[in-house]
Amino acid sequence: MDKERLKQIIEQVVIIVEGRDDTRRLKDVFGRSINTIETGGSAIPESSLSIIREVSLNSPILIFTDPDVQGERIRRIVSDFLTHQTGEKDIVVYHAFLRRQEAVGKKAHQSLGVEHASDIAICQALTQALEGYVQEPISKDKPEGGQFATAKDIRELGLVGAADSKVKRQLLGEKLRIGYVNGKHFADRLALAGITRKILYDAMLSLETTVKTTNNSENLSDVDKQTTASSLLKEETHEG
């Protein structure tokens, strides 16, 4: 999807972000015609949720928060709130994710943030989220033909219950651009992001070499293994 087409689609959705700097950054990339709602942090007041609810009745919602603990909390609060709304009209929610390394500020000790991401990273994240916009949006509540991964798939791929499960989830999270998720919520995150079973299995297959290389580093701690895995993934991405 080229940037102009992406901009046209973005102008039709309302983007949930954390603060003014995020809004300013998105307007820098796509122009002043985009619409955002700022949560003002993770303690989202009822008034803000009510506004999001009203807007969601007429426009698709896209949640685009920072790739950190607070951002995950905001995403969960807004997503759960909209999921439990009932009415005659379906509410459409999309989820866009940045990789942690894409949201690092240039100055030391800055927290991760959408406002720090490059134009390319932002466009890639929103493109992935909105690729199905012109079609019927994927719903985790109504999967078609078993298209989403099940708990059985997650176990078979070793994403839970194995010594290297955490490293595998971290690698997949970066490759699929869905962030790091624990085993309990991994299937839900895949569904939220519209990641089908086929995409998941293909991604896991392409990561086998990276996983094996990381696991062979017997003297490394779990943290060091994750760092090594991330470095190998970056090299693989650049080479590809």
mmCIF file of N, CA and C in Angstrom, residues 23-96:
data_model
loop_
_atom_site.group_PDB
_atom_site.id
_atom_site.type_symbol
_atom_site.label_atom_id
_atom_site.label_comp_id
_atom_site.label_asym_id
_atom_site.label_seq_id
_atom_site.Cartn_x
_atom_site.Cartn_y
_atom_site.Cartn_z
ATOM 1 N N THR A 23 0.000 12.624 18.536
ATOM 2 C CA THR A 23 -0.856 13.271 17.534
ATOM 3 C C THR A 23 -0.031 14.150 16.611
ATOM 4 N N ARG A 24 0.866 14.932 17.205
ATOM 5 C CA ARG A 24 1.711 15.828 16.421
ATOM 6 C C ARG A 24 2.573 15.028 15.434
ATOM 7 N N ARG A 25 3.092 13.898 15.882
ATOM 8 C CA ARG A 25 3.948 13.079 15.014
ATOM 9 C C ARG A 25 3.156 12.514 13.843
ATOM 10 N N LEU A 26 1.947 12.034 14.103
ATOM 11 C CA LEU A 26 1.120 11.473 13.033
ATOM 12 C C LEU A 26 0.709 12.547 12.028
ATOM 13 N N LYS A 27 0.462 13.745 12.524
ATOM 14 C CA LYS A 27 0.115 14.845 11.613
ATOM 15 C C LYS A 27 1.326 15.250 10.771
ATOM 16 N N ASP A 28 2.524 15.120 11.340
ATOM 17 C CA ASP A 28 3.743 15.386 10.573
ATOM 18 C C ASP A 28 3.848 14.434 9.382
ATOM 19 N N VAL A 29 3.448 13.191 9.616
ATOM 20 C CA VAL A 29 3.580 12.165 8.582
ATOM 21 C C VAL A 29 2.444 12.222 7.562
ATOM 22 N N PHE A 30 1.209 12.428 8.038
ATOM 23 C CA PHE A 30 0.048 12.289 7.159
ATOM 24 C C PHE A 30 -0.749 13.569 6.922
ATOM 25 N N GLY A 31 -0.385 14.655 7.588
ATOM 26 C CA GLY A 31 -1.128 15.893 7.399
ATOM 27 C C GLY A 31 -2.134 16.120 8.515
ATOM 28 N N ARG A 32 -2.707 17.295 8.537
ATOM 29 C CA ARG A 32 -3.543 17.731 9.651
ATOM 30 C C ARG A 32 -4.967 17.189 9.593
ATOM 31 N N SER A 33 -5.311 16.466 8.540
ATOM 32 C CA SER A 33 -6.697 16.003 8.397
ATOM 33 C C SER A 33 -6.983 14.697 9.144
ATOM 34 N N ILE A 34 -5.969 14.101 9.774
ATOM 35 C CA ILE A 34 -6.226 12.861 10.507
ATOM 36 C C ILE A 34 -6.888 13.180 11.853
ATOM 37 N N ASN A 35 -7.606 12.208 12.388
ATOM 38 C CA ASN A 35 -8.337 12.397 13.633
ATOM 39 C C ASN A 35 -7.791 11.468 14.717
ATOM 40 N N THR A 36 -7.478 12.032 15.874
ATOM 41 C CA THR A 36 -6.988 11.225 16.989
ATOM 42 C C THR A 36 -7.787 11.531 18.253
ATOM 43 N N ILE A 37 -7.761 10.576 19.169
ATOM 44 C CA ILE A 37 -8.248 10.791 20.526
ATOM 45 C C ILE A 37 -7.105 10.439 21.452
ATOM 46 N N GLU A 38 -6.735 11.366 22.343
ATOM 47 C CA GLU A 38 -5.609 11.167 23.255
ATOM 48 C C GLU A 38 -6.120 10.705 24.618
ATOM 49 N N THR A 39 -5.547 9.602 25.107
ATOM 50 C CA THR A 39 -5.995 9.069 26.396
ATOM 51 C C THR A 39 -5.391 9.835 27.561
ATOM 52 N N GLY A 40 -4.262 10.510 27.335
ATOM 53 C CA GLY A 40 -3.624 11.256 28.407
ATOM 54 C C GLY A 40 -2.959 10.379 29.445
ATOM 55 N N GLY A 41 -2.614 9.159 29.062
ATOM 56 C CA GLY A 41 -1.987 8.231 29.992
ATOM 57 C C GLY A 41 -2.849 7.014 30.214
ATOM 58 N N SER A 42 -2.386 6.141 31.114
ATOM 59 C CA SER A 42 -3.075 4.867 31.314
ATOM 60 C C SER A 42 -4.283 4.958 32.238
ATOM 61 N N ALA A 43 -4.390 6.060 32.989
ATOM 62 C CA ALA A 43 -5.569 6.243 33.840
ATOM 63 C C ALA A 43 -6.656 6.937 33.020
ATOM 64 N N ILE A 44 -7.278 6.184 32.139
ATOM 65 C CA ILE A 44 -8.231 6.767 31.197
ATOM 66 C C ILE A 44 -9.542 7.091 31.912
ATOM 67 N N PRO A 45 -9.954 8.368 31.914
ATOM 68 C CA PRO A 45 -11.201 8.728 32.589
ATOM 69 C C PRO A 45 -12.427 8.211 31.838
ATOM 70 N N GLU A 46 -13.522 8.051 32.554
ATOM 71 C CA GLU A 46 -14.762 7.580 31.951
ATOM 72 C C GLU A 46 -15.225 8.501 30.827
ATOM 73 N N SER A 47 -14.945 9.796 30.971
ATOM 74 C CA SER A 47 -15.361 10.751 29.944
ATOM 75 C C SER A 47 -14.676 10.465 28.610
ATOM 76 N N SER A 48 -13.394 10.082 28.671
ATOM 77 C CA SER A 48 -12.664 9.759 27.438
ATOM 78 C C SER A 48 -13.203 8.480 26.814
ATOM 79 N N LEU A 49 -13.502 7.480 27.646
ATOM 80 C CA LEU A 49 -14.067 6.233 27.136
ATOM 81 C C LEU A 49 -15.431 6.475 26.502
ATOM 82 N N SER A 50 -16.188 7.385 27.074
ATOM 83 C CA SER A 50 -17.501 7.711 26.501
ATOM 84 C C SER A 50 -17.351 8.351 25.130
ATOM 85 N N ILE A 51 -16.351 9.230 24.993
ATOM 86 C CA ILE A 51 -16.100 9.861 23.691
ATOM 87 C C ILE A 51 -15.689 8.807 22.660
ATOM 88 N N ILE A 52 -14.798 7.899 23.083
ATOM 89 C CA ILE A 52 -14.362 6.828 22.185
ATOM 90 C C ILE A 52 -15.548 5.979 21.758
ATOM 91 N N ARG A 53 -16.428 5.691 22.701
ATOM 92 C CA ARG A 53 -17.629 4.910 22.407
ATOM 93 C C ARG A 53 -18.504 5.620 21.372
ATOM 94 N N GLU A 54 -18.742 6.903 21.551
ATOM 95 C CA GLU A 54 -19.598 7.649 20.619
ATOM 96 C C GLU A 54 -18.980 7.695 19.225
ATOM 97 N N VAL A 55 -17.670 7.951 19.175
ATOM 98 C CA VAL A 55 -16.980 8.033 17.880
ATOM 99 C C VAL A 55 -16.999 6.681 17.172
ATOM 100 N N SER A 56 -16.871 5.598 17.955
ATOM 101 C CA SER A 56 -16.798 4.252 17.369
ATOM 102 C C SER A 56 -18.095 3.830 16.677
ATOM 103 N N LEU A 57 -19.187 4.506 16.979
ATOM 104 C CA LEU A 57 -20.469 4.164 16.352
ATOM 105 C C LEU A 57 -20.529 4.617 14.897
ATOM 106 N N ASN A 58 -19.652 5.563 14.543
ATOM 107 C CA ASN A 58 -19.679 6.110 13.187
ATOM 108 C C ASN A 58 -18.373 5.947 12.418
ATOM 109 N N SER A 59 -17.302 5.625 13.119
ATOM 110 C CA SER A 59 -15.997 5.502 12.454
ATOM 111 C C SER A 59 -15.225 4.311 13.019
ATOM 112 N N PRO A 60 -14.437 3.645 12.175
ATOM 113 C CA PRO A 60 -13.554 2.590 12.684
ATOM 114 C C PRO A 60 -12.531 3.189 13.649
ATOM 115 N N ILE A 61 -12.133 2.406 14.632
ATOM 116 C CA ILE A 61 -11.149 2.831 15.624
ATOM 117 C C ILE A 61 -9.840 2.093 15.375
ATOM 118 N N LEU A 62 -8.723 2.820 15.453
ATOM 119 C CA LEU A 62 -7.409 2.197 15.344
ATOM 120 C C LEU A 62 -6.621 2.540 16.604
ATOM 121 N N ILE A 63 -6.217 1.525 17.357
ATOM 122 C CA ILE A 63 -5.468 1.742 18.594
ATOM 123 C C ILE A 63 -3.975 1.669 18.288
ATOM 124 N N PHE A 64 -3.267 2.759 18.585
ATOM 125 C CA PHE A 64 -1.842 2.861 18.258
ATOM 126 C C PHE A 64 -1.112 3.445 19.464
ATOM 127 N N THR A 65 -0.758 2.586 20.406
ATOM 128 C CA THR A 65 -0.120 3.022 21.645
ATOM 129 C C THR A 65 1.361 2.652 21.669
ATOM 130 N N ASP A 66 2.067 3.165 22.655
ATOM 131 C CA ASP A 66 3.503 2.910 22.767
ATOM 132 C C ASP A 66 3.769 1.432 23.085
ATOM 133 N N PRO A 67 4.897 0.898 22.610
ATOM 134 C CA PRO A 67 5.230 -0.519 22.857
ATOM 135 C C PRO A 67 5.873 -0.739 24.223
ATOM 136 N N ASP A 68 5.169 -0.324 25.276
ATOM 137 C CA ASP A 68 5.660 -0.540 26.630
ATOM 138 C C ASP A 68 4.501 -0.973 27.516
ATOM 139 N N VAL A 69 4.762 -1.140 28.792
ATOM 140 C CA VAL A 69 3.744 -1.655 29.713
ATOM 141 C C VAL A 69 2.519 -0.742 29.754
ATOM 142 N N GLN A 70 2.756 0.551 29.835
ATOM 143 C CA GLN A 70 1.643 1.500 29.900
ATOM 144 C C GLN A 70 0.827 1.469 28.607
ATOM 145 N N GLY A 71 1.530 1.401 27.479
ATOM 146 C CA GLY A 71 0.831 1.337 26.206
ATOM 147 C C GLY A 71 -0.016 0.094 26.073
ATOM 148 N N GLU A 72 0.508 -1.032 26.572
ATOM 149 C CA GLU A 72 -0.246 -2.280 26.537
ATOM 150 C C GLU A 72 -1.487 -2.181 27.424
ATOM 151 N N ARG A 73 -1.340 -1.510 28.559
ATOM 152 C CA ARG A 73 -2.478 -1.359 29.473
ATOM 153 C C ARG A 73 -3.577 -0.515 28.822
ATOM 154 N N ILE A 74 -3.188 0.569 28.178
ATOM 155 C CA ILE A 74 -4.168 1.429 27.504
ATOM 156 C C ILE A 74 -4.863 0.665 26.391
ATOM 157 N N ARG A 75 -4.087 -0.084 25.614
ATOM 158 C CA ARG A 75 -4.661 -0.876 24.514
ATOM 159 C C ARG A 75 -5.701 -1.854 25.059
ATOM 160 N N ARG A 76 -5.350 -2.518 26.159
ATOM 161 C CA ARG A 76 -6.251 -3.510 26.735
ATOM 162 C C ARG A 76 -7.535 -2.864 27.271
ATOM 163 N N ILE A 77 -7.381 -1.715 27.947
ATOM 164 C CA ILE A 77 -8.548 -1.038 28.512
ATOM 165 C C ILE A 77 -9.515 -0.608 27.414
ATOM 166 N N VAL A 78 -8.984 0.046 26.379
ATOM 167 C CA VAL A 78 -9.842 0.537 25.294
ATOM 168 C C VAL A 78 -10.447 -0.621 24.514
ATOM 169 N N SER A 79 -9.625 -1.624 24.219
ATOM 170 C CA SER A 79 -10.107 -2.768 23.451
ATOM 171 C C SER A 79 -11.195 -3.523 24.207
ATOM 172 N N ASP A 80 -10.957 -3.782 25.496
ATOM 173 C CA ASP A 80 -11.954 -4.493 26.304
ATOM 174 C C ASP A 80 -13.234 -3.676 26.433
ATOM 175 N N PHE A 81 -13.089 -2.370 26.597
ATOM 176 C CA PHE A 81 -14.256 -1.494 26.719
ATOM 177 C C PHE A 81 -15.122 -1.562 25.469
ATOM 178 N N LEU A 82 -14.494 -1.472 24.289
ATOM 179 C CA LEU A 82 -15.246 -1.495 23.041
ATOM 180 C C LEU A 82 -15.804 -2.886 22.738
ATOM 181 N N THR A 83 -15.056 -3.919 23.120
ATOM 182 C CA THR A 83 -15.512 -5.292 22.879
ATOM 183 C C THR A 83 -16.806 -5.584 23.632
ATOM 184 N N HIS A 84 -16.956 -4.994 24.804
ATOM 185 C CA HIS A 84 -18.118 -5.286 25.637
ATOM 186 C C HIS A 84 -19.283 -4.324 25.403
ATOM 187 N N GLN A 85 -19.116 -3.420 24.417
ATOM 188 C CA GLN A 85 -20.238 -2.554 24.073
ATOM 189 C C GLN A 85 -21.239 -3.339 23.240
ATOM 190 N N THR A 86 -22.497 -3.118 23.470
ATOM 191 C CA THR A 86 -23.537 -3.798 22.704
ATOM 192 C C THR A 86 -24.400 -2.768 21.998
ATOM 193 N N GLY A 87 -24.966 -3.154 20.889
ATOM 194 C CA GLY A 87 -25.821 -2.253 20.124
ATOM 195 C C GLY A 87 -26.119 -2.832 18.765
ATOM 196 N N GLU A 88 -26.888 -2.101 17.984
ATOM 197 C CA GLU A 88 -27.285 -2.581 16.666
ATOM 198 C C GLU A 88 -26.124 -2.541 15.679
ATOM 199 N N LYS A 89 -25.216 -1.622 15.892
ATOM 200 C CA LYS A 89 -24.133 -1.435 14.929
ATOM 201 C C LYS A 89 -22.839 -2.056 15.439
ATOM 202 N N ASP A 90 -22.148 -2.813 14.579
ATOM 203 C CA ASP A 90 -20.872 -3.411 14.961
ATOM 204 C C ASP A 90 -19.810 -2.325 15.119
ATOM 205 N N ILE A 91 -18.942 -2.508 16.098
ATOM 206 C CA ILE A 91 -17.830 -1.595 16.306
ATOM 207 C C ILE A 91 -16.588 -2.226 15.716
ATOM 208 N N VAL A 92 -15.906 -1.488 14.861
ATOM 209 C CA VAL A 92 -14.723 -1.992 14.162
ATOM 210 C C VAL A 92 -13.475 -1.418 14.823
ATOM 211 N N VAL A 93 -12.591 -2.307 15.274
ATOM 212 C CA VAL A 93 -11.368 -1.883 15.952
ATOM 213 C C VAL A 93 -10.159 -2.530 15.281
ATOM 214 N N TYR A 94 -9.175 -1.707 14.927
ATOM 215 C CA TYR A 94 -7.910 -2.189 14.376
ATOM 216 C C TYR A 94 -6.801 -1.932 15.397
ATOM 217 N N HIS A 95 -5.732 -2.718 15.304
ATOM 218 C CA HIS A 95 -4.609 -2.567 16.231
ATOM 219 C C HIS A 95 -3.314 -2.409 15.439
ATOM 220 N N ALA A 96 -2.583 -1.325 15.707
ATOM 221 C CA ALA A 96 -1.284 -1.096 15.079
ATOM 222 C C ALA A 96 -0.205 -1.197 16.153
#
